[in-house]
Short mmCIF file of N, CA and C in Angstrom, two decimals:
data_model
loop_
_atom_site.label_atom_id
_atom_site.label_comp_id
_atom_site.label_asym_id
_atom_site.label_seq_id
_atom_site.Cartn_x
_atom_site.Cartn_y
_atom_site.Cartn_z
N UNK F 1 -13.02 -33.79 28.03
CA UNK F 1 -13.25 -33.88 29.56
C UNK F 1 -14.08 -32.80 29.56
N UNK F 2 -15.07 -33.10 31.22
CA UNK F 2 -16.30 -32.61 31.67
C UNK F 2 -15.56 -31.42 32.54
N UNK F 3 -15.58 -30.45 33.48
CA UNK F 3 -15.58 -29.59 34.48
C UNK F 3 -15.79 -31.07 35.45
N UNK F 4 -16.23 -31.22 35.76
CA UNK F 4 -16.30 -31.89 37.05
C UNK F 4 -15.98 -33.25 36.71
N UNK F 5 -15.03 -33.74 35.58
CA UNK F 5 -14.46 -34.68 36.08
C UNK F 5 -12.87 -34.41 36.53
N UNK F 6 -12.41 -33.39 36.35
CA UNK F 6 -11.40 -32.53 37.39
C UNK F 6 -11.64 -32.89 38.64
N UNK F 7 -12.81 -33.11 39.25
CA UNK F 7 -13.10 -33.76 40.70
C UNK F 7 -12.32 -34.81 40.86
N UNK F 8 -12.85 -36.09 40.33
CA UNK F 8 -12.05 -37.12 40.54
C UNK F 8 -12.13 -37.91 39.12
N UNK F 9 -10.57 -37.21 38.41
CA UNK F 9 -10.13 -37.82 37.14
C UNK F 9 -10.30 -38.93 36.80
N UNK F 10 -10.77 -39.69 35.92
CA UNK F 10 -10.42 -41.11 35.39
C UNK F 10 -9.06 -41.38 34.56
N UNK F 11 -8.76 -42.37 34.27
CA UNK F 11 -7.65 -42.59 33.51
C UNK F 11 -7.61 -42.43 32.35
N UNK F 12 -8.08 -41.85 31.53
CA UNK F 12 -8.70 -41.53 30.11
C UNK F 12 -8.23 -39.95 30.22
N UNK F 13 -9.15 -39.14 31.40
CA UNK F 13 -9.17 -38.06 31.70
C UNK F 13 -7.37 -37.46 32.06
N UNK F 14 -6.68 -38.74 32.73
CA UNK F 14 -5.48 -38.77 33.22
C UNK F 14 -4.60 -38.51 31.72
N UNK F 15 -4.52 -39.38 31.05
CA UNK F 15 -4.11 -39.06 29.87
C UNK F 15 -4.15 -38.09 28.94
N UNK F 16 -5.59 -37.98 28.89
CA UNK F 16 -5.67 -36.20 28.23
C UNK F 16 -5.55 -35.33 28.71
N UNK F 17 -4.86 -35.10 29.67
CA UNK F 17 -4.51 -34.06 30.77
C UNK F 17 -2.62 -34.29 30.00
N UNK F 18 -2.46 -35.43 30.15
CA UNK F 18 -1.01 -35.50 29.84
C UNK F 18 -0.40 -35.69 28.64
N UNK F 19 -1.38 -35.52 27.83
CA UNK F 19 -1.27 -35.17 26.80
C UNK F 19 -1.22 -33.78 25.82
N UNK F 20 -2.24 -33.23 26.74
CA UNK F 20 -2.14 -31.71 26.84
C UNK F 20 -1.27 -31.49 26.96
N UNK F 21 -0.76 -31.34 28.36
CA UNK F 21 0.82 -30.64 28.69
C UNK F 21 1.50 -31.19 27.81
N UNK F 22 2.07 -32.75 27.17
CA UNK F 22 3.04 -32.86 26.46
C UNK F 22 2.85 -31.30 25.04
N UNK F 23 1.37 -31.08 24.62
CA UNK F 23 1.02 -30.61 23.14
C UNK F 23 1.69 -29.33 23.56
N UNK F 24 1.16 -29.06 24.98
CA UNK F 24 2.04 -27.27 25.46
C UNK F 24 3.53 -26.91 25.18
N UNK F 25 4.26 -28.04 25.69
CA UNK F 25 5.49 -27.96 25.67
C UNK F 25 6.06 -27.99 24.37
N UNK F 26 5.25 -28.85 23.37
CA UNK F 26 5.75 -28.52 21.94
C UNK F 26 5.79 -27.43 21.34
N UNK F 27 4.52 -27.29 21.63
CA UNK F 27 3.72 -25.73 20.77
C UNK F 27 4.76 -24.70 21.54
N UNK F 28 5.21 -24.54 22.35
CA UNK F 28 5.63 -23.24 22.54
C UNK F 28 7.32 -23.60 22.35
N UNK F 29 7.62 -24.70 22.39
CA UNK F 29 9.13 -24.88 21.38
C UNK F 29 8.43 -24.49 19.87
N UNK F 30 8.16 -24.61 19.49
CA UNK F 30 7.47 -25.12 18.11
C UNK F 30 7.43 -23.73 17.65
N UNK F 31 6.95 -22.39 18.64
CA UNK F 31 6.51 -21.02 18.32
C UNK F 31 7.91 -20.37 19.10
N UNK F 32 8.79 -20.74 19.82
CA UNK F 32 10.33 -20.19 19.44
C UNK F 32 10.83 -20.31 18.61
N UNK F 33 10.88 -21.21 18.03
CA UNK F 33 11.70 -21.85 16.68
C UNK F 33 11.00 -20.85 15.64
N UNK F 34 9.73 -20.85 15.72
CA UNK F 34 9.34 -20.23 14.42
C UNK F 34 9.71 -18.26 15.03
N UNK F 35 9.48 -17.68 15.95
CA UNK F 35 9.92 -16.26 16.49
C UNK F 35 11.09 -16.32 16.27
N UNK F 36 11.98 -17.22 16.38
CA UNK F 36 13.38 -16.68 15.70
C UNK F 36 13.84 -17.27 14.74
N UNK F 37 13.34 -17.90 14.20
CA UNK F 37 13.73 -17.89 12.58
C UNK F 37 13.48 -16.06 12.19
N UNK F 38 12.05 -15.67 12.32
CA UNK F 38 11.13 -14.38 12.30
C UNK F 38 11.86 -13.59 12.35
N UNK F 39 12.66 -13.43 13.30
CA UNK F 39 13.57 -12.44 14.04
C UNK F 39 14.80 -12.10 13.59
N UNK F 40 15.49 -12.94 13.05
CA UNK F 40 16.26 -12.73 11.91
C UNK F 40 16.21 -12.45 10.53
N UNK F 41 14.55 -12.41 10.52
CA UNK F 41 14.70 -11.62 8.98
C UNK F 41 14.10 -10.75 9.33
N UNK F 42 13.52 -10.00 10.65
CA UNK F 42 13.09 -8.86 10.69
C UNK F 42 14.64 -8.18 11.24
N UNK F 43 15.64 -8.63 11.62
CA UNK F 43 16.83 -7.70 12.00
C UNK F 43 17.32 -7.80 10.96
N UNK F 44 17.10 -8.51 9.93
CA UNK F 44 18.10 -8.14 8.57
C UNK F 44 17.63 -6.92 7.64
N UNK F 45 16.06 -6.93 8.10
CA UNK F 45 15.27 -6.44 7.68
C UNK F 45 15.67 -4.50 7.68
N UNK F 46 15.67 -4.15 9.49
CA UNK F 46 15.98 -3.68 10.14
C UNK F 46 17.22 -2.34 9.57
N UNK F 47 18.10 -3.69 9.95
CA UNK F 47 19.75 -3.32 9.06
C UNK F 47 19.78 -2.68 7.87
N UNK F 48 18.80 -2.97 6.76
CA UNK F 48 18.64 -2.77 5.48
C UNK F 48 18.28 -1.26 5.15
N UNK F 49 17.39 -1.27 6.37
CA UNK F 49 16.72 -0.41 6.47
C UNK F 49 17.26 0.91 6.79
N UNK F 50 17.95 0.73 8.13
CA UNK F 50 19.07 1.81 8.39
C UNK F 50 20.24 2.57 7.14
N UNK F 51 20.55 1.02 6.85
CA UNK F 51 21.65 1.55 5.72
C UNK F 51 21.31 2.19 4.79
N UNK F 52 19.54 1.78 4.38
CA UNK F 52 19.31 2.62 3.42
C UNK F 52 19.39 4.17 3.30
N UNK F 53 18.88 4.17 4.61
CA UNK F 53 18.44 5.66 5.34
C UNK F 53 19.73 6.28 5.47
N UNK F 54 20.34 6.05 6.15
CA UNK F 54 22.27 6.45 6.18
C UNK F 54 22.60 6.73 5.11
N UNK F 55 22.82 6.21 3.87
CA UNK F 55 23.18 6.18 3.01
C UNK F 55 22.32 7.71 2.00
N UNK F 56 21.00 7.58 2.11
CA UNK F 56 20.23 8.45 1.06
C UNK F 56 20.19 9.76 1.89
N UNK F 57 20.69 10.00 2.91
CA UNK F 57 20.60 11.02 3.95
C UNK F 57 21.95 12.17 3.39
N UNK F 58 23.08 10.60 3.64
CA UNK F 58 24.22 10.90 3.42
C UNK F 58 24.65 11.65 1.79
N UNK F 59 23.93 10.94 0.66
CA UNK F 59 24.22 11.62 -0.43
C UNK F 59 23.26 13.10 -0.45
N UNK F 60 22.01 13.18 0.06
CA UNK F 60 21.58 14.09 0.33
C UNK F 60 22.18 15.44 0.61
N UNK F 61 23.17 14.69 1.73
CA UNK F 61 23.99 15.83 2.79
C UNK F 61 24.84 16.86 1.53
N UNK F 62 25.65 15.56 1.10
CA UNK F 62 26.67 16.18 0.02
C UNK F 62 26.34 16.90 -0.92
N UNK F 63 24.89 16.66 -1.39
CA UNK F 63 24.18 17.61 -2.97
C UNK F 63 23.88 19.34 -1.87
N UNK F 64 23.52 18.50 -0.72
CA UNK F 64 23.53 20.19 0.14
C UNK F 64 24.92 21.19 0.16
N UNK F 65 25.69 19.97 0.29
CA UNK F 65 27.41 20.55 0.83
C UNK F 65 28.16 20.97 -0.87
N UNK F 66 27.31 20.84 -2.10
CA UNK F 66 27.98 20.58 -3.12
C UNK F 66 27.43 22.12 -3.84
N UNK F 67 25.91 22.00 -3.19
CA UNK F 67 25.24 23.09 -3.69
C UNK F 67 26.07 24.67 -4.34
N UNK F 68 25.63 25.32 -5.22
CA UNK F 68 26.22 26.84 -5.84
C UNK F 68 25.15 27.66 -5.42
N UNK F 69 24.19 27.66 -5.45
CA UNK F 69 23.48 29.27 -4.48
C UNK F 69 22.76 28.62 -4.14
N UNK F 70 22.17 29.62 -3.24
CA UNK F 70 21.66 29.58 -1.72
C UNK F 70 20.02 29.06 -2.18
N UNK F 71 19.69 29.57 -3.54
CA UNK F 71 18.36 28.65 -3.63
C UNK F 71 18.64 27.35 -4.32
N UNK F 72 19.25 26.93 -4.63
CA UNK F 72 19.86 25.50 -4.58
C UNK F 72 19.75 24.92 -3.49
N UNK F 73 20.50 25.58 -2.45
CA UNK F 73 20.98 24.61 -0.79
C UNK F 73 19.74 24.25 -0.47
N UNK F 74 18.81 25.44 -0.40
CA UNK F 74 17.48 25.69 0.21
C UNK F 74 16.53 24.50 0.10
N UNK F 75 16.59 24.49 -1.74
CA UNK F 75 15.53 23.59 -2.14
C UNK F 75 16.05 22.20 -1.93
N UNK F 76 17.37 21.37 -1.89
CA UNK F 76 17.41 20.50 -1.47
C UNK F 76 17.97 20.05 -0.23
N UNK F 77 17.59 21.59 0.84
CA UNK F 77 17.60 21.11 1.35
C UNK F 77 15.84 20.27 2.27
N UNK F 78 15.03 20.76 1.30
CA UNK F 78 13.70 20.83 1.55
C UNK F 78 13.25 19.29 0.84
N UNK F 79 14.08 19.03 -0.08
CA UNK F 79 13.92 17.66 -0.79
C UNK F 79 14.08 16.68 0.68
N UNK F 80 15.46 16.91 0.90
CA UNK F 80 16.03 15.80 1.79
C UNK F 80 15.23 15.58 3.10
N UNK F 81 14.46 16.76 3.71
CA UNK F 81 13.09 17.05 4.52
C UNK F 81 11.99 16.19 4.41
N UNK F 82 11.48 16.72 2.93
CA UNK F 82 10.42 15.14 2.50
C UNK F 82 10.81 13.74 2.66
N UNK F 83 11.98 13.74 1.90
CA UNK F 83 12.38 12.74 1.49
C UNK F 83 13.38 11.88 2.94
N UNK F 84 13.15 12.05 3.89
CA UNK F 84 13.64 11.45 5.67
C UNK F 84 11.97 11.27 6.09
N UNK F 85 10.75 11.92 5.85
CA UNK F 85 9.58 12.20 6.85
C UNK F 85 9.01 10.49 5.50
N UNK F 86 9.26 10.92 4.35
CA UNK F 86 8.81 9.34 3.58
C UNK F 86 9.08 8.23 3.70
N UNK F 87 10.51 8.18 3.97
CA UNK F 87 11.28 7.31 4.19
C UNK F 87 10.60 6.49 5.73
N UNK F 88 10.64 7.69 6.40
CA UNK F 88 10.28 7.14 7.76
C UNK F 88 8.99 6.71 7.95
N UNK F 89 8.10 7.12 7.25
CA UNK F 89 6.76 6.33 6.83
C UNK F 89 6.57 5.16 6.83
N UNK F 90 7.58 5.25 5.44
CA UNK F 90 7.81 3.80 5.02
C UNK F 90 8.46 2.91 5.47
N UNK F 91 9.21 3.13 6.10
CA UNK F 91 9.99 1.92 7.54
C UNK F 91 8.89 1.76 8.38
N UNK F 92 8.40 2.66 8.42
CA UNK F 92 7.37 1.85 10.32
C UNK F 92 6.45 1.46 9.81
N UNK F 93 5.75 1.27 8.21
CA UNK F 93 5.16 0.15 7.96
C UNK F 93 5.71 -0.58 7.89
N UNK F 94 6.60 -0.49 6.91
CA UNK F 94 7.20 -2.38 6.82
C UNK F 94 7.32 -2.73 8.30
N UNK F 95 8.06 -2.08 9.05
CA UNK F 95 8.16 -2.80 10.46
C UNK F 95 7.13 -3.17 11.68
N UNK F 96 6.11 -2.36 10.73
CA UNK F 96 4.96 -2.95 11.43
C UNK F 96 4.23 -4.16 10.97
N UNK F 97 4.30 -3.96 9.68
CA UNK F 97 3.99 -5.60 8.93
C UNK F 97 4.47 -6.34 9.10
N UNK F 98 5.90 -6.29 10.16
CA UNK F 98 6.92 -7.93 10.32
C UNK F 98 6.66 -7.75 11.39
N UNK F 99 6.15 -6.81 12.68
CA UNK F 99 6.26 -7.14 13.85
C UNK F 99 4.72 -8.23 13.96
N UNK F 100 3.92 -7.89 13.09
CA UNK F 100 2.37 -8.92 12.74
C UNK F 100 3.17 -10.24 12.42
N UNK F 101 3.67 -10.26 11.43
CA UNK F 101 4.12 -11.73 10.68
C UNK F 101 4.49 -12.13 11.98
N UNK F 102 5.12 -11.92 12.91
CA UNK F 102 5.76 -12.66 13.86
C UNK F 102 5.17 -12.57 14.96
N UNK F 103 3.78 -12.33 15.71
CA UNK F 103 3.21 -12.67 15.91
C UNK F 103 2.53 -13.67 15.08
N UNK F 104 2.41 -13.60 14.21
CA UNK F 104 0.83 -14.71 13.26
C UNK F 104 1.79 -15.67 13.59
N UNK F 105 3.33 -16.00 13.07
CA UNK F 105 3.86 -17.18 13.11
C UNK F 105 4.23 -17.78 14.51
N UNK F 106 4.14 -16.90 15.39
CA UNK F 106 4.60 -17.48 16.80
C UNK F 106 3.19 -18.10 17.40
N UNK F 107 2.14 -17.56 17.10
CA UNK F 107 0.50 -18.67 17.30
C UNK F 107 0.12 -19.35 16.81
N UNK F 108 0.70 -19.42 15.70
CA UNK F 108 0.19 -21.07 14.86
C UNK F 108 0.54 -22.28 15.30
N UNK F 109 1.96 -23.05 15.93
CA UNK F 109 1.69 -23.52 16.45
C UNK F 109 0.44 -23.68 17.22
N UNK F 110 0.81 -22.68 18.41
CA UNK F 110 -0.70 -23.16 19.17
C UNK F 110 -1.69 -23.32 18.88
N UNK F 111 -2.53 -22.34 17.89
CA UNK F 111 -3.07 -22.79 17.31
C UNK F 111 -3.58 -23.64 16.50
N UNK F 112 -3.15 -24.42 16.08
CA UNK F 112 -3.23 -25.87 15.63
C UNK F 112 -3.45 -26.47 16.20
N UNK F 113 -2.43 -26.90 17.61
CA UNK F 113 -2.79 -27.55 18.92
C UNK F 113 -4.16 -27.62 19.48
N UNK F 114 -4.56 -26.47 19.41
CA UNK F 114 -5.57 -26.05 19.89
C UNK F 114 -6.85 -26.30 19.46
N UNK F 115 -7.02 -26.04 17.74
CA UNK F 115 -7.83 -26.75 16.76
C UNK F 115 -7.92 -27.98 17.41
N UNK F 116 -6.94 -29.19 17.49
CA UNK F 116 -6.70 -30.22 17.52
C UNK F 116 -7.58 -30.81 18.78
N UNK F 117 -7.08 -30.43 19.74
CA UNK F 117 -7.33 -30.61 21.13
C UNK F 117 -9.35 -30.28 21.08
N UNK F 118 -9.87 -29.52 20.34
CA UNK F 118 -11.16 -28.62 20.36
C UNK F 118 -11.24 -30.59 19.30
N UNK F 119 -11.17 -30.73 18.52
CA UNK F 119 -11.79 -31.46 17.44
C UNK F 119 -11.82 -32.94 18.61
N UNK F 120 -10.62 -33.20 19.23
CA UNK F 120 -10.55 -34.37 19.63
C UNK F 120 -11.35 -34.76 20.83
N UNK F 121 -11.74 -33.12 21.77
CA UNK F 121 -12.10 -33.50 22.99
C UNK F 121 -13.93 -33.40 22.43
N UNK F 122 -14.28 -32.98 20.99
CA UNK F 122 -15.01 -33.29 20.88
C UNK F 122 -16.17 -34.35 20.53
N UNK F 123 -15.44 -35.25 20.31
CA UNK F 123 -15.65 -36.54 19.65
C UNK F 123 -15.59 -37.19 20.92
N UNK F 124 -15.19 -37.02 22.20
CA UNK F 124 -15.19 -38.03 23.85
C UNK F 124 -16.71 -37.54 24.86
N UNK F 125 -17.14 -36.45 23.57
CA UNK F 125 -18.44 -35.98 24.66
C UNK F 125 -19.87 -37.58 24.88
#
């Protein structure tokens, strides 16, 4: 459809506009469904990461509490801090990857329909 056709659309142009509107609606629904599925997985991953961090921190705190010497306690505290920092960086990377995956999945139905529209409309010229 050419831009000038919008001033006085033909029956063919009207059919094309109706089809594109319907496709947009379907794309939004497919995208929302895909995002919902990804968010379920994302939330499970987030809960798993939180549980692992809570568990490892609790174990480290128990090791600190059961230290027999100041040196042992100090070494275990240093290890706790280093492990916490490392785990936080790893968790942030995993969450970032998951966020990117959600965005990719959300755009897939839209991208598919846009490509189909481009192919179909380029044949009409």
